[in-house]
Structure formats: C-alpha cells, structure tokens
Coordinates of N, CA and C in Angstrom, one line a residue:
M222 N -14.1 -48.1 36.9 CA -13.1 -47.5 37.5 C -12.7 -46.1 36.8
P223 N -13.0 -44.8 37.5 CA -12.8 -43.7 36.9 C -11.2 -43.3 37.2
T224 N -11.0 -42.8 36.0 CA -9.5 -42.2 35.3 C -9.1 -40.8 36.3
P225 N -8.1 -40.8 37.0 CA -7.6 -39.8 37.7 C -7.5 -38.6 36.6
T226 N -7.7 -37.2 37.0 CA -7.8 -35.9 36.0 C -6.1 -35.8 36.3
P227 N -5.3 -35.3 35.2 CA -3.9 -35.2 35.6 C -3.9 -33.7 36.0
T228 N -3.2 -33.3 36.9 CA -2.8 -31.8 37.3 C -2.2 -30.9 36.7
R229 N -2.1 -30.0 36.5 CA -1.4 -29.0 35.5 C -0.5 -28.6 36.3
T230 N 1.0 -28.5 35.6 CA 2.2 -27.8 36.2 C 2.4 -26.5 35.9
P231 N 2.1 -25.2 37.0 CA 2.4 -23.9 36.6 C 3.6 -24.2 35.7
A232 N 3.4 -22.8 34.8 CA 4.5 -22.5 34.0 C 5.5 -21.7 34.7
P233 N 6.3 -21.8 34.4 CA 7.7 -21.1 35.1 C 7.5 -19.8 34.9
A234 N 7.9 -19.1 35.7 CA 7.8 -17.4 35.7 C 8.9 -17.0 35.0
P235 N 8.5 -16.0 34.0 CA 9.9 -15.5 32.9 C 10.9 -14.7 33.6
R236 N 11.6 -14.9 33.0 CA 12.9 -14.2 33.7 C 13.1 -12.8 33.5
P237 N 13.7 -12.2 34.5 CA 13.9 -10.7 33.9 C 15.0 -10.5 32.9
S238 N 14.7 -9.6 32.2 CA 15.7 -9.3 31.1 C 17.2 -8.7 31.7
A239 N 18.2 -9.0 30.9 CA 19.6 -8.6 31.7 C 19.7 -7.1 31.2
E240 N 19.3 -6.6 30.2 CA 19.2 -5.2 29.3 C 18.1 -4.4 30.0
P241 N 18.1 -3.2 30.5 CA 17.1 -2.4 30.9 C 16.2 -2.2 29.7
A242 N 14.9 -1.9 29.9 CA 14.5 -1.3 29.0 C 14.8 0.1 28.5
P243 N 14.5 0.3 27.4 CA 15.1 1.4 26.5 C 14.3 2.8 27.2
R244 N 14.9 3.9 27.3 CA 14.0 5.1 28.0 C 13.7 5.7 26.7
S245 N 12.5 6.7 27.1 CA 12.2 7.4 25.9 C 13.1 8.9 25.9
S246 N 13.1 9.5 24.9 CA 14.4 10.5 24.8 C 13.5 11.7 25.4
A247 N 14.4 12.3 26.1 CA 13.9 13.7 26.9 C 12.8 14.8 26.2
T248 N 13.5 14.9 25.0 CA 12.6 15.9 23.9 C 12.4 15.1 22.8
P249 N 11.3 15.6 22.4 CA 10.2 15.0 21.6 C 10.8 15.4 20.0
V250 N 10.7 14.3 19.4 CA 11.3 14.6 18.0 C 10.6 15.1 17.1
H251 N 11.0 16.1 16.1 CA 10.3 17.2 15.1 C 10.8 16.9 14.1
Y252 N 10.1 16.7 12.9 CA 10.7 16.6 11.6 C 10.2 18.0 11.0
P253 N 11.1 18.3 9.7 CA 10.4 19.5 9.1 C 9.1 19.2 8.7
R254 N 8.2 20.4 8.4 CA 7.2 20.2 7.5 C 7.2 19.8 6.3
H255 N 6.2 19.3 5.7 CA 6.2 18.9 4.0 C 5.8 19.9 3.6
H256 N 6.3 20.6 2.3 CA 6.0 21.5 1.5 C 5.9 21.0 -0.1
P257 N 4.7 20.7 -0.4 CA 4.4 20.2 -1.8 C 5.1 21.3 -2.6
R258 N 5.6 20.5 -3.9 CA 5.7 21.7 -4.8 C 4.5 21.8 -5.7
P259 N 4.4 23.2 -6.2 CA 3.0 23.6 -7.1 C 3.4 22.6 -8.3
A260 N 2.2 22.1 -8.7 CA 2.0 21.1 -9.9 C 2.5 22.5 -11.2
G261 N 3.4 21.6 -12.0 CA 3.6 22.5 -13.3 C 2.5 22.4 -14.3
L262 N 2.6 23.6 -15.5 CA 1.8 23.5 -16.3 C 2.1 22.3 -17.3
P263 N 0.9 21.9 -17.9 CA 1.3 20.6 -18.7 C 2.1 21.5 -20.1
A264 N 2.6 20.4 -20.9 CA 3.2 20.9 -22.2 C 2.3 21.1 -23.0
P265 N 2.2 22.2 -23.9 CA 1.5 22.7 -24.9 C 1.2 21.8 -26.2
D266 N 2.1 21.2 -26.3 CA 1.8 20.0 -27.6 C 1.7 18.4 -27.0
R267 N 1.3 18.0 -25.7 CA 1.0 17.2 -25.4 C -0.3 16.4 -26.2
T268 N -0.3 15.2 -26.2 CA -1.5 14.7 -26.8 C -2.5 14.0 -25.8
S269 N -3.7 14.4 -26.2 CA -4.9 14.4 -25.3 C -5.1 12.7 -25.3
P270 N -5.8 12.5 -24.0 CA -6.2 11.2 -23.4 C -7.3 10.7 -24.6
V271 N -8.2 11.4 -25.2 CA -9.1 11.1 -25.9 C -8.6 10.4 -27.4
T272 N -7.3 11.2 -27.8 CA -6.6 10.6 -28.9 C -6.4 9.2 -28.3
Y273 N -5.7 8.8 -27.5 CA -5.0 7.3 -27.1 C -6.2 6.4 -27.0
V274 N -7.5 7.0 -26.4 CA -8.9 6.0 -26.5 C -9.2 5.8 -28.0
L275 N -9.1 6.8 -28.6 CA -9.7 6.4 -30.0 C -8.9 5.5 -31.0
L276 N -7.5 5.6 -30.6 CA -6.5 5.1 -31.2 C -6.5 3.6 -30.8
I277 N -7.2 3.1 -29.7 CA -7.2 1.6 -29.3 C -8.8 1.5 -29.9
A278 N -10.1 1.9 -29.6 CA -11.3 1.8 -29.8 C -11.7 1.5 -31.3
I279 N -11.2 2.5 -32.1 CA -11.7 2.4 -33.7 C -11.4 1.1 -34.0
P280 N -10.1 0.8 -34.3 CA -9.5 -0.9 -34.4 C -10.5 -1.6 -34.0
A281 N -11.1 -1.7 -32.7 CA -11.3 -2.9 -32.2 C -12.7 -2.9 -32.6
I282 N -13.6 -1.9 -33.3 CA -14.9 -1.6 -33.6 C -15.0 -2.0 -34.8
V283 N -13.8 -1.5 -35.5 CA -13.9 -2.3 -37.0 C -13.7 -3.8 -36.8
A284 N -12.7 -4.3 -36.0 CA -12.5 -5.8 -36.1 C -13.7 -6.6 -35.9
V285 N -14.4 -5.9 -34.7 CA -15.8 -6.5 -34.3 C -17.1 -6.4 -35.6
A286 N -16.9 -5.6 -36.3 CA -17.7 -5.5 -37.5 C -17.5 -6.2 -38.5
A287 N -16.0 -6.5 -38.9 CA -15.4 -7.1 -40.0 C -15.7 -8.8 -39.5
L288 N -15.7 -9.2 -38.2 CA -15.7 -10.5 -37.9 C -17.0 -10.8 -37.5
R289 N -18.1 -10.0 -37.6 CA -19.4 -10.6 -37.3 C -20.2 -11.6 -38.0
P290 N -20.8 -12.3 -37.3 CA -21.3 -13.5 -38.5 C -22.5 -12.8 -39.6
R291 N -22.7 -13.2 -41.0 CA -23.4 -12.4 -41.7 C -24.7 -13.6 -42.0

C-alpha cells in the first residue's frame, strides 16, 4: 500500500512593517580630509635595534656553547 505524500502548506505572507522605511538624506555626507602629520625626526640618543638584537643573541650563543655535550 503506497503512502500518500504530504502536501506542503504555503508559508504565510510577511506582514508589512508599521514603520516606514528610512529615507536617504537629501544631501550627501562629507567628512573632512585626512591630513597625516609629518613624521618627526628620531631622537639623537636613541638605542639602535642592532644593540637590542646583540643583547639577546650573545648570551644565547654563550649558553648554547656552554651546554653542548663534550
């Protein structure tokens, strides 16, 4: 005995919103232009990045040399 295929009930129609859709403004919005500030000069006594690399690398190299198997 074949089983009957169920019929789909149609989805209810969406109700219209009680509030009207927002309107776009009559005049376009303008923002002030971005003016990046010029980069300042580096401080004369600043530490070089190479110094920081050496401060980390030299103790690490010494530790590896001291801990290697003999």
